[in-house]
Coordinates of C-alpha atoms and ligand atoms in Angstrom, one line a residue:
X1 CA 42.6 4.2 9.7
X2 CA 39.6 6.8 9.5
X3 CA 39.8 9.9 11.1
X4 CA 37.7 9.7 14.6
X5 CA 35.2 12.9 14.3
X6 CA 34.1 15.1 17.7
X7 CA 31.4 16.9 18.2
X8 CA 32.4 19.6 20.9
X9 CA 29.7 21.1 22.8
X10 CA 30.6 24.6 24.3
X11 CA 28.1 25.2 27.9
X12 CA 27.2 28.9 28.1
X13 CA 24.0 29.2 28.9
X14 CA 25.5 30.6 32.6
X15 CA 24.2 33.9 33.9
X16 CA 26.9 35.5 34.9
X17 CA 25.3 37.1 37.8
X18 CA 28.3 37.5 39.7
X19 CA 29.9 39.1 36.9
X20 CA 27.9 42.5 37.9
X21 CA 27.3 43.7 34.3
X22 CA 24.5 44.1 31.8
X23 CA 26.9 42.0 29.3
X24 CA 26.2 38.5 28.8
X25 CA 29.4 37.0 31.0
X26 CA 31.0 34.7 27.9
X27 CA 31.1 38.2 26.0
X28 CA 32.9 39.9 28.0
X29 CA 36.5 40.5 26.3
X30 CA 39.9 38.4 27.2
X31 CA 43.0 39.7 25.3
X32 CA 40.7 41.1 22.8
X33 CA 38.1 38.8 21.9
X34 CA 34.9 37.5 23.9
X35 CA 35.2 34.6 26.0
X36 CA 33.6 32.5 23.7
X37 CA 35.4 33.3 20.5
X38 CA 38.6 31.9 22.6
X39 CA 36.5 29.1 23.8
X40 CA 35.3 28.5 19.5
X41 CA 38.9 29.2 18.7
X42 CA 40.3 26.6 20.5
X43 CA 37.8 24.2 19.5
X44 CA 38.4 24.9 15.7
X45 CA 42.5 24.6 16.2
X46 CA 41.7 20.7 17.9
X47 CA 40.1 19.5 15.2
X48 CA 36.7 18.9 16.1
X49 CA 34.5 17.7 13.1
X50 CA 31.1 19.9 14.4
X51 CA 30.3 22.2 17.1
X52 CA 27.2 22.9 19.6
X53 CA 26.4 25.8 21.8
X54 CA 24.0 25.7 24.4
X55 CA 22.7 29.6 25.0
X56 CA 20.3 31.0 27.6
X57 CA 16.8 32.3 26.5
X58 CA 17.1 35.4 24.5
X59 CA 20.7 36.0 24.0
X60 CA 20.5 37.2 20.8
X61 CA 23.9 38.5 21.5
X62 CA 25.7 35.3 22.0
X63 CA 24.2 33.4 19.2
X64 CA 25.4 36.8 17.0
X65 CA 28.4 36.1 17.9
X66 CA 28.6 32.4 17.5
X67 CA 27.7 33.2 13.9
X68 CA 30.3 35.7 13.6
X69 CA 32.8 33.9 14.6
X70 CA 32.2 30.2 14.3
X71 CA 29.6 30.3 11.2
X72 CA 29.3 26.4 11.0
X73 CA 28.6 26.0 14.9
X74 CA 24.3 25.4 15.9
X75 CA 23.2 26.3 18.9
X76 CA 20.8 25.3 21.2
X77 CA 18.6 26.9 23.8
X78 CA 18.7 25.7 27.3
X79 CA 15.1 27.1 28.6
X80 CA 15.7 26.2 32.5
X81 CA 18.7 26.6 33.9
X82 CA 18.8 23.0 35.7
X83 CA 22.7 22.4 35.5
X84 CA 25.6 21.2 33.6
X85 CA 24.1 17.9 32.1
X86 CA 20.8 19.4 31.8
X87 CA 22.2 22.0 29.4
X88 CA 25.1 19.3 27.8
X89 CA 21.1 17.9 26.5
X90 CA 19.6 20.6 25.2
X91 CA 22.0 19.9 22.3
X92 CA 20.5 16.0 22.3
X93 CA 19.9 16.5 18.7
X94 CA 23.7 17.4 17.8
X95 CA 24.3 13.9 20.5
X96 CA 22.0 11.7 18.6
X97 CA 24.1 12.2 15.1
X98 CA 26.7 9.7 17.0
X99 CA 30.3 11.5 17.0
X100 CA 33.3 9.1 18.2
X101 CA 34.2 11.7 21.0
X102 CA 32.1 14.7 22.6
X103 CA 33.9 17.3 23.5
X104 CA 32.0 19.6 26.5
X105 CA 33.7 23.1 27.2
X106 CA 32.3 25.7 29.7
X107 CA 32.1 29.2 28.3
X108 CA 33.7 30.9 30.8
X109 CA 36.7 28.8 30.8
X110 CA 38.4 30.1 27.6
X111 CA 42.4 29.7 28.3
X112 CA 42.1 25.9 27.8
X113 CA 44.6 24.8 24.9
X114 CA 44.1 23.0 21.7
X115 CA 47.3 20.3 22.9
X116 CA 44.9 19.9 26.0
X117 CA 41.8 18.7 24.2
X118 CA 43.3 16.4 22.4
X119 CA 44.7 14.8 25.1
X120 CA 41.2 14.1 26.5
X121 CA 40.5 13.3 22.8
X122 CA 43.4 10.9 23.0
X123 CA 42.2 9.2 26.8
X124 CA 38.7 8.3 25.0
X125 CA 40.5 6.9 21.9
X126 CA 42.4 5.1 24.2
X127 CA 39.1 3.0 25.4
X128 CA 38.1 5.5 28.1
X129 CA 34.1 6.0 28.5
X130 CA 34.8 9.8 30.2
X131 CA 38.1 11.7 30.6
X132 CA 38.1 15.1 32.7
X133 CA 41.0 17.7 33.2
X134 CA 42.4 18.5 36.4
X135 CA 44.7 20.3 38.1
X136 CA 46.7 22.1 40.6
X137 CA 45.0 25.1 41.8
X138 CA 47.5 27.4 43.7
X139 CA 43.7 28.2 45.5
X140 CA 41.4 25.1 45.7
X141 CA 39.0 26.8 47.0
X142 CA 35.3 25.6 45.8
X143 CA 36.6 23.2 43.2
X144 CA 35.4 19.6 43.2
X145 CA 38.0 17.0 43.7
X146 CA 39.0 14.3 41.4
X147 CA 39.8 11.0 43.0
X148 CA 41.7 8.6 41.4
X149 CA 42.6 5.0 42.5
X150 CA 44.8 2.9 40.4
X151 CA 45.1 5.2 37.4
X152 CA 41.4 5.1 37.3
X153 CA 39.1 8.1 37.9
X154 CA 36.5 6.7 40.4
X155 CA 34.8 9.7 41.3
X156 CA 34.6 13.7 41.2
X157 CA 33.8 14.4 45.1
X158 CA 32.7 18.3 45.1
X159 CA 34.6 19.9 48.1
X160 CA 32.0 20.0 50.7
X161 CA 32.1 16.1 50.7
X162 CA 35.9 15.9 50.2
X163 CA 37.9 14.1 52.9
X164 CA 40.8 16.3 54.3
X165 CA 43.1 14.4 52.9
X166 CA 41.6 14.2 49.1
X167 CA 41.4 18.1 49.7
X168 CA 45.3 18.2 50.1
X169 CA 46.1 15.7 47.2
X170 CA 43.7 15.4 44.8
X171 CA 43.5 16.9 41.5
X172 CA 40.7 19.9 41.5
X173 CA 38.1 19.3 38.8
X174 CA 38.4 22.0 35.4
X175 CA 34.9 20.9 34.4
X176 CA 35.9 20.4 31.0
X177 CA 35.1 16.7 29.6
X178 CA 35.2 14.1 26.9
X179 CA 32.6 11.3 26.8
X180 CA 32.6 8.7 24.3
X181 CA 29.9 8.8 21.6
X182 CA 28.5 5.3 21.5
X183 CA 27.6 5.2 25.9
X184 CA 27.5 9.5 26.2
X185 CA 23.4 9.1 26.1
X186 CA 22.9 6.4 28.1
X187 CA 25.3 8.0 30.8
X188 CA 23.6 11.6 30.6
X189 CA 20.5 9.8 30.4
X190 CA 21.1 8.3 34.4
X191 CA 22.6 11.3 35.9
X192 CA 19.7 12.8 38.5
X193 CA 18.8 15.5 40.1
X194 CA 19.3 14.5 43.5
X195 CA 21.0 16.6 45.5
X196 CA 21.0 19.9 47.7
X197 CA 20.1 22.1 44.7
X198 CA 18.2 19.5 43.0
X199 CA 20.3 20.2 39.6
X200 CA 21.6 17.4 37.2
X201 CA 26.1 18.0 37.8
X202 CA 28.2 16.4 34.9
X203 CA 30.3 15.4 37.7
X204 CA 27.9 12.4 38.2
X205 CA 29.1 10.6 34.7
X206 CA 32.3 9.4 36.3
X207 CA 30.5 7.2 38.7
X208 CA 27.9 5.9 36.4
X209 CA 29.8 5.9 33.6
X210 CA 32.0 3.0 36.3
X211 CA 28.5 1.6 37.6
X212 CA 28.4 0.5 33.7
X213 CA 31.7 -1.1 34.3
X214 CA 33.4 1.5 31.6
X215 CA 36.0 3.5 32.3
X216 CA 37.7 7.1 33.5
X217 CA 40.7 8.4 33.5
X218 CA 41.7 11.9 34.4
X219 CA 44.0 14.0 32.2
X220 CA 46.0 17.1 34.3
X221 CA 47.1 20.3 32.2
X222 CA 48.5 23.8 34.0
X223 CA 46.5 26.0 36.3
X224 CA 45.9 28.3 33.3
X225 CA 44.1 26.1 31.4
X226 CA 40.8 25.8 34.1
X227 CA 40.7 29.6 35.0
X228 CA 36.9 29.7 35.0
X229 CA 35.8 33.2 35.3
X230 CA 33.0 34.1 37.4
X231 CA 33.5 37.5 38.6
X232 CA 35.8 40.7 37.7
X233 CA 38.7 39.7 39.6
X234 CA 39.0 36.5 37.9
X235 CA 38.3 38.3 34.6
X236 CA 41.9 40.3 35.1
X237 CA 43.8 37.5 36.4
X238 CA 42.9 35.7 33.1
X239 CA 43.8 39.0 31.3
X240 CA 47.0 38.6 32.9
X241 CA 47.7 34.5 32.5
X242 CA 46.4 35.3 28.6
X243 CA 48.7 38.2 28.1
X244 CA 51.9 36.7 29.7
X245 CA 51.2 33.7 27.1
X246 CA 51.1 35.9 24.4
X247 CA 54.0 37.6 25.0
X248 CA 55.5 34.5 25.4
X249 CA 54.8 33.4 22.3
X250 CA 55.6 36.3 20.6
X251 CA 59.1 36.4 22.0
X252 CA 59.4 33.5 21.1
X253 CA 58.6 33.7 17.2
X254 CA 61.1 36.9 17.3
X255 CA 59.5 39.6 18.0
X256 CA 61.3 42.5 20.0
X257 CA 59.4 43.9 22.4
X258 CA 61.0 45.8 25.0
X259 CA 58.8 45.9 27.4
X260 CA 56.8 43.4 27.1
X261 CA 54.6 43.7 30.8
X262 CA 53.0 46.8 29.3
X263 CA 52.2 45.7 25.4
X264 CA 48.6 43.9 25.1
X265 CA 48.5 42.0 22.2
X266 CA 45.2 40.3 21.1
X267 CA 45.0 36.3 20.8
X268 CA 45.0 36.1 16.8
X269 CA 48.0 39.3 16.7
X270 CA 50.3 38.0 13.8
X271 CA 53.7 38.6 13.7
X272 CA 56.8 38.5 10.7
X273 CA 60.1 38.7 11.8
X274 CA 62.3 41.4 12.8
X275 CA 59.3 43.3 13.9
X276 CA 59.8 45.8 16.9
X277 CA 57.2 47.0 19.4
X278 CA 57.9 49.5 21.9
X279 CA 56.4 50.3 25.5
X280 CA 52.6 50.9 26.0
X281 CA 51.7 49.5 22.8
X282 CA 47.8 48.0 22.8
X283 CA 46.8 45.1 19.8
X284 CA 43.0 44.8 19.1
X285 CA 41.7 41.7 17.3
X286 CA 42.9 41.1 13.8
X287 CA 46.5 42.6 12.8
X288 CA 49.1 41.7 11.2
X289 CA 52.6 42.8 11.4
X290 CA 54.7 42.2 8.4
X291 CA 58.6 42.0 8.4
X292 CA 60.5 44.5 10.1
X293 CA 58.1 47.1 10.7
X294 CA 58.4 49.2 13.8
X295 CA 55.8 50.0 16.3
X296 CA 56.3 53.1 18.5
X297 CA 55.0 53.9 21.8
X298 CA 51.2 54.4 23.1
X299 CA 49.8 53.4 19.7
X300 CA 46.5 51.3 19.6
X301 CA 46.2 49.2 16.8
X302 CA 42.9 47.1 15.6
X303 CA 41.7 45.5 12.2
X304 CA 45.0 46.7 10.5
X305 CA 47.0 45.2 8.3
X306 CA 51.1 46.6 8.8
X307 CA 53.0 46.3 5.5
X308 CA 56.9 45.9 5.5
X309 CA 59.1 48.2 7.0
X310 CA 56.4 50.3 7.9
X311 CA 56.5 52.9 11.2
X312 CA 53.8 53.3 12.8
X313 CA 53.4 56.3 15.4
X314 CA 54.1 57.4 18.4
X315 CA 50.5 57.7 19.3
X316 CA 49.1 56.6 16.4
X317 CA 45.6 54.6 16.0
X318 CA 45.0 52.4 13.7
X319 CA 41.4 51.1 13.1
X320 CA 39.7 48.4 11.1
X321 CA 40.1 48.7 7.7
X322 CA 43.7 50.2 8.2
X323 CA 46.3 48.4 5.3
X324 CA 49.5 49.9 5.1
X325 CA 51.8 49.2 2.2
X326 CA 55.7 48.6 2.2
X327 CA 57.7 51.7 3.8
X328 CA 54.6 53.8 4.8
X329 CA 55.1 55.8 7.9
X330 CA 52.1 56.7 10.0
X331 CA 53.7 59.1 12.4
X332 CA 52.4 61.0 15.7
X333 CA 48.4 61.5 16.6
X334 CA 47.5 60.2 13.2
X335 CA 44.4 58.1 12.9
X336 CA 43.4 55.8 10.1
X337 CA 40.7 54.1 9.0
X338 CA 39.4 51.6 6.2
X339 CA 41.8 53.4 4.3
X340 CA 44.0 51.7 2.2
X341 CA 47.7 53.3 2.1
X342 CA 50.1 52.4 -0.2
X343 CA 53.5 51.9 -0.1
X344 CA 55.9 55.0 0.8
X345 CA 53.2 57.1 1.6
X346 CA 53.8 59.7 4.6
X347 CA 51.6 60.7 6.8
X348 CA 53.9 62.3 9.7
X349 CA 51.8 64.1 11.6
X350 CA 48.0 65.0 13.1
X351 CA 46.0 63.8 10.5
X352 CA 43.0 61.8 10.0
X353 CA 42.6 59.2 7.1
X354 CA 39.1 57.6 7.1
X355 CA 37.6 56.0 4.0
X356 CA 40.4 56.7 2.0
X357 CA 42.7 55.2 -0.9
X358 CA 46.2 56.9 -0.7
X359 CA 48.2 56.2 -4.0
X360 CA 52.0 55.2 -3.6
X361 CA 54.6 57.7 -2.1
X362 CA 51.5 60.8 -1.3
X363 CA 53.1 63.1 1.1
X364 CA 50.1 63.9 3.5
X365 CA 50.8 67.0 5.3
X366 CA 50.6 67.4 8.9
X367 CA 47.2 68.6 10.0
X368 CA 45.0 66.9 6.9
X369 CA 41.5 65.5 7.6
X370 CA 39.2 63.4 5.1
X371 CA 36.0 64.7 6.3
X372 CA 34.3 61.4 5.5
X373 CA 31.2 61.9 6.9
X374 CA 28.1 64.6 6.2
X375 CA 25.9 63.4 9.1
X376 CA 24.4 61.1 7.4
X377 CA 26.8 58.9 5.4
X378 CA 30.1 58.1 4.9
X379 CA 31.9 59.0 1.5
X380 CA 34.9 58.1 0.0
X381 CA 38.7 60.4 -0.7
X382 CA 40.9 58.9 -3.5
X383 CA 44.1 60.8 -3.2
X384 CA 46.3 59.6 -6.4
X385 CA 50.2 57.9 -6.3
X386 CA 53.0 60.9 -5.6
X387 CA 49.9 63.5 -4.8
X388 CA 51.1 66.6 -2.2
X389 CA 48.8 67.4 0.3
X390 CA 49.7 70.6 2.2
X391 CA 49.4 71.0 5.7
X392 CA 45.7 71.9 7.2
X393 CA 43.8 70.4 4.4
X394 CA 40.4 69.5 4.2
X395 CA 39.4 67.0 1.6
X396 CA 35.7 66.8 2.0
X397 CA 34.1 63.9 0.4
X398 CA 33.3 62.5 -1.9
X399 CA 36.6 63.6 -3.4
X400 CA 39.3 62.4 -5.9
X401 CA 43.1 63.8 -5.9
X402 CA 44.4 63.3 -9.0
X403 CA 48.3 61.3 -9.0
X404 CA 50.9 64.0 -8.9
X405 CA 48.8 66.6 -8.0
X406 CA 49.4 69.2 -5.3
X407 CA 46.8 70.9 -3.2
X408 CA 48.0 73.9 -0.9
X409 CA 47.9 73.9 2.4
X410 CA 45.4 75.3 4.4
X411 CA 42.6 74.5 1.7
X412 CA 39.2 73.1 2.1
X413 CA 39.2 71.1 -1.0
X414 CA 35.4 69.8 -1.7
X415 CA 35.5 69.4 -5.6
X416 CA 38.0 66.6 -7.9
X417 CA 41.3 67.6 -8.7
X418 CA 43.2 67.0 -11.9
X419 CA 46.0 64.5 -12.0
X420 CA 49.4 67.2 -12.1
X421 CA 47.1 70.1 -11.2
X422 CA 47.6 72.9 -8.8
X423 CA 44.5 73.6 -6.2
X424 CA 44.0 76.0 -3.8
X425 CA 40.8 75.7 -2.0
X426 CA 41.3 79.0 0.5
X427 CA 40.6 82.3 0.1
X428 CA 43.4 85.2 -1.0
X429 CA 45.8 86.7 1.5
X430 CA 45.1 90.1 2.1
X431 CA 48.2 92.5 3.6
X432 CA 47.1 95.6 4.7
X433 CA 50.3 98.2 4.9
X434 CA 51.0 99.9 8.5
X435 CA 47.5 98.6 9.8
X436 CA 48.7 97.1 13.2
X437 CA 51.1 101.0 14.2
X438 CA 47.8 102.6 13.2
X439 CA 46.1 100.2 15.3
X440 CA 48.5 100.8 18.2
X441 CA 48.5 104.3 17.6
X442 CA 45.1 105.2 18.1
X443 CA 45.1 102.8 21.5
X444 CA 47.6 105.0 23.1
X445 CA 45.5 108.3 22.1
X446 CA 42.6 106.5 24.1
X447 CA 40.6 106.3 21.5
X448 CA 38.9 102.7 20.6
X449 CA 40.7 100.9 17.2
X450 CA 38.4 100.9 14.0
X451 CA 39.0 97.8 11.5
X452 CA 39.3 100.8 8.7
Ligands
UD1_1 C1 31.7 23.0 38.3 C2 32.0 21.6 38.9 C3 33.2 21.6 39.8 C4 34.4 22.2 39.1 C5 34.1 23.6 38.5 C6 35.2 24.0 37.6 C7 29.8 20.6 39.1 C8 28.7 20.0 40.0 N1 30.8 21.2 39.7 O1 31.3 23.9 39.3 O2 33.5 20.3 40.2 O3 35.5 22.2 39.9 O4 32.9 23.5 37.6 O5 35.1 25.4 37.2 O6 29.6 20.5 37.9 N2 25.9 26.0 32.7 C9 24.9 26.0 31.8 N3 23.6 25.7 32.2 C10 23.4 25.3 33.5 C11 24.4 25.3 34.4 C12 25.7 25.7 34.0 O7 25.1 26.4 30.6 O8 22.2 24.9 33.8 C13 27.3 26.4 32.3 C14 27.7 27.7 32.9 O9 27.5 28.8 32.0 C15 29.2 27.5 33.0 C16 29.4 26.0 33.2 O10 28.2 25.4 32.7 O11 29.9 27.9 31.8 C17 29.7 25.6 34.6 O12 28.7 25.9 35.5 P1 28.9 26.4 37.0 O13 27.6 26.5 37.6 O14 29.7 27.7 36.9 O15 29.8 25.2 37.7 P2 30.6 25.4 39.1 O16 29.7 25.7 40.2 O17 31.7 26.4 38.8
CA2 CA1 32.1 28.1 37.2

């Protein structure tokens, strides 16, 4: 048997207008990443063979995006917004290529699993023309209905025309939809535009998809699924369903976390085992947590890659760019960035590491700084394996630390140093004998202190 293929076509050419925010609304961040890159995510994890986006007129943002995180996806520009089938054919090109199954996803609904589009995959393999998700909505406020006779779907009534009954029964509509390839034109083809707002509604497919004597079925998943997010409000309680499923998830896989309601972990956060977070801990996109590494309170961690065993603040922040070999320990108010920092390195305390290489077991002393940037570009600090850096350094780069080599604290270190060497990069101590009585002595004679 061949493998069916899907073309899954993601609807985001929404305004947002009730979102109240300059941002384009399927940017706007969920557990780390935009709307849409959950939305791409999940299409990529249920196998779809190619993927469409439909975009509004100059969102160069979105389709930036879409490039960045789905490279092979096209997208489409929907000129008029004239409703959800007018925008499912603005991608009538990526339709006419003849998929088995067409996959169409809103945007703004980006907690729907992987598990659940396959089962509308699955309803269409089974000989279904159009399958639709529904589900119980603890509010079913503004939802259409989806009314089903004799395991058939017969029709999605939108509240307004909803008997009472239906209202109290029926499955609420999620939006999101599978049509078979070989009929999906000549059922978008028939849906109209007549109706109070005069816009073509996808909704209409069920009905003349069964006025061509084909079939519908609907397929119900969990609440979570078919948050769509329209405003703020709905934005946070989809912070909150995403967050308690990744927590979930990472309790699950073994992860200790020990209180869990106040870590934020991102949607790709990667685990090993034994791993340990503490309280108040916040995961950006992209980190990985290797074996038995411990994560202390309040640190904020993004683009990093944790190595084994490591320890990683209190209060530290790691940010993109951040790799951290076996033992390291990256102690209180230390920041780092795209440094890479090799096993057994210390870095206890107040320091800043930012465009760095730190060679195996450096000790970096509390108070160092890379001053990695002159105003106008960034530059590079190599500090060698088994290097000392004393406290209050600054290594102003470009600037290369030789391995073994010690630097004294306090210094401004702006030129290389030899591997082994000795540098002191501050200027002399000068003690001046009985300065301070003399000082004190001429105060309490009333007479103003000299520096003689
Ligand atoms: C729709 C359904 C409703 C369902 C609800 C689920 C219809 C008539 N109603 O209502 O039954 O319960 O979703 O959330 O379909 N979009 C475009 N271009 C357009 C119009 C919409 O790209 O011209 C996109 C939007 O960005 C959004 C999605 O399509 O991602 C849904 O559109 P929206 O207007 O929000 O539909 P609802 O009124 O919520
Ligand atoms: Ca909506």
């Amino acid at each position: 048997m061949t493998a069916r293929t899907c073309l899954a076509i993601v609807l985001a050419a929404g305004e947002g207008t009730r979102m109240r925010s300059a941002r384009p609304k399927v940017l706007h961040p969920l557990a780390g990443r935009s709307l849409l890159a959950h939305v791409l995510g999940t299409i990529g994890q249920a196998g779809v063979t190619s993927t469409a986006v439909v975009i509004g007129p100059g969102e160069d943002a979105v389709a930036a995006e879409i490039k960045r995180v789905a490279p092979d996806a096209e997208y489409f520009i929907q000129r008029e917004r004239r409703g959800t089938a007018h925008a499912v054919l603005a991608a009538r090109a990526a339709i006419e290529r003849q998929a088995d199954e067409i996959l169409i996803v809103y945007g703004d609904t980006p907690l729907v699993q992987p598990a659940s589009l396959s089962r509308l995959r699955d309803a269409i393999g089974g000989g279904a023309a159009v399958a639709v998700l529904g589900f119980r909505a603890s509010d079913a406020t503004g939802y259409g209905r989806l009314i089903v006779e004799k395991n058939q779907l017969v029709t999605i009534r939108e509240e307004t025309d909803a008997s009472a009954s239906d209202r109290k029964t029926a499955l609420c509509n999620g939006g999101t939809m599978a049509l078979a390839g070989k009929t999906a034109l000549a059922i978008l083809g028939r849906i109209g535009d007549h109706n109070r707002k005069h816009e073509f509604y996808l909704t209409d497919a069920v009905e003349i998809a069964r006025g061509m004597a084909l079939s519908a079925a609907a397929v119900e998943v969990e609440e979570d699924d078919m948050r769509g997010i329209n405003t703020k409000k709905q934005l946070a309680e989809a912070e909150a369903a995403a967050q308690q499923r990744l927590r979930q998830a990472a309790l699950d896989a073994g992860v200790t976390l020990i209180a869990p309601e106040t870590v934020y972990l991102c949607a790709d956060t990667k685990f090993g085992r034994d791993v340990v977070v503490e309280p108040f801990v916040v995961f950006g996109e992209k980190v990985t947590v290797e074996d038995g590494a411990v994560i202390h309170s309040f640190s904020h961690i993004s683009g990093a890659h944790i190595g084994k065993g490591v320890s990683v603040g209190p209060f530290a922040r790691l940010r993109p760019g951040t790799r951290l070999g076996e033992g390291a320990r990256i102690g209180n108010f230390v920041e780092v960035k795209e440094a890479v920092v090799e096993a057994g390195v210390k870095a206890n305390h107040l320091t800043y590491l930012g465009d760095a290489s730190v060679g195996a077991n450096a000790n970096i002393g509390a108070g160092t700084i890379t001053c990695n940037y002159d105003g106008a570009a960034k530059h590079r600090t190599d500090i060698g394996r088994g290097a000392f850096i004393g406290s209050n350094s600054a290594l102003v780069a470009p600037v290369k630390i030789g391995e073994g080599a010690y630097v004294g604290s306090g210094s401004v270190i702006t030129q290389d140093v030899p591997a082994e060497a000795l540098a002191l990069g501050r200027s002399r101590q000068v003690v001046k004998q009985g300065w301070a009585a003399r000082l004190r002595g001429l105060k309490s004679l009333g007479k103003k202190g000299s520096s003689q």
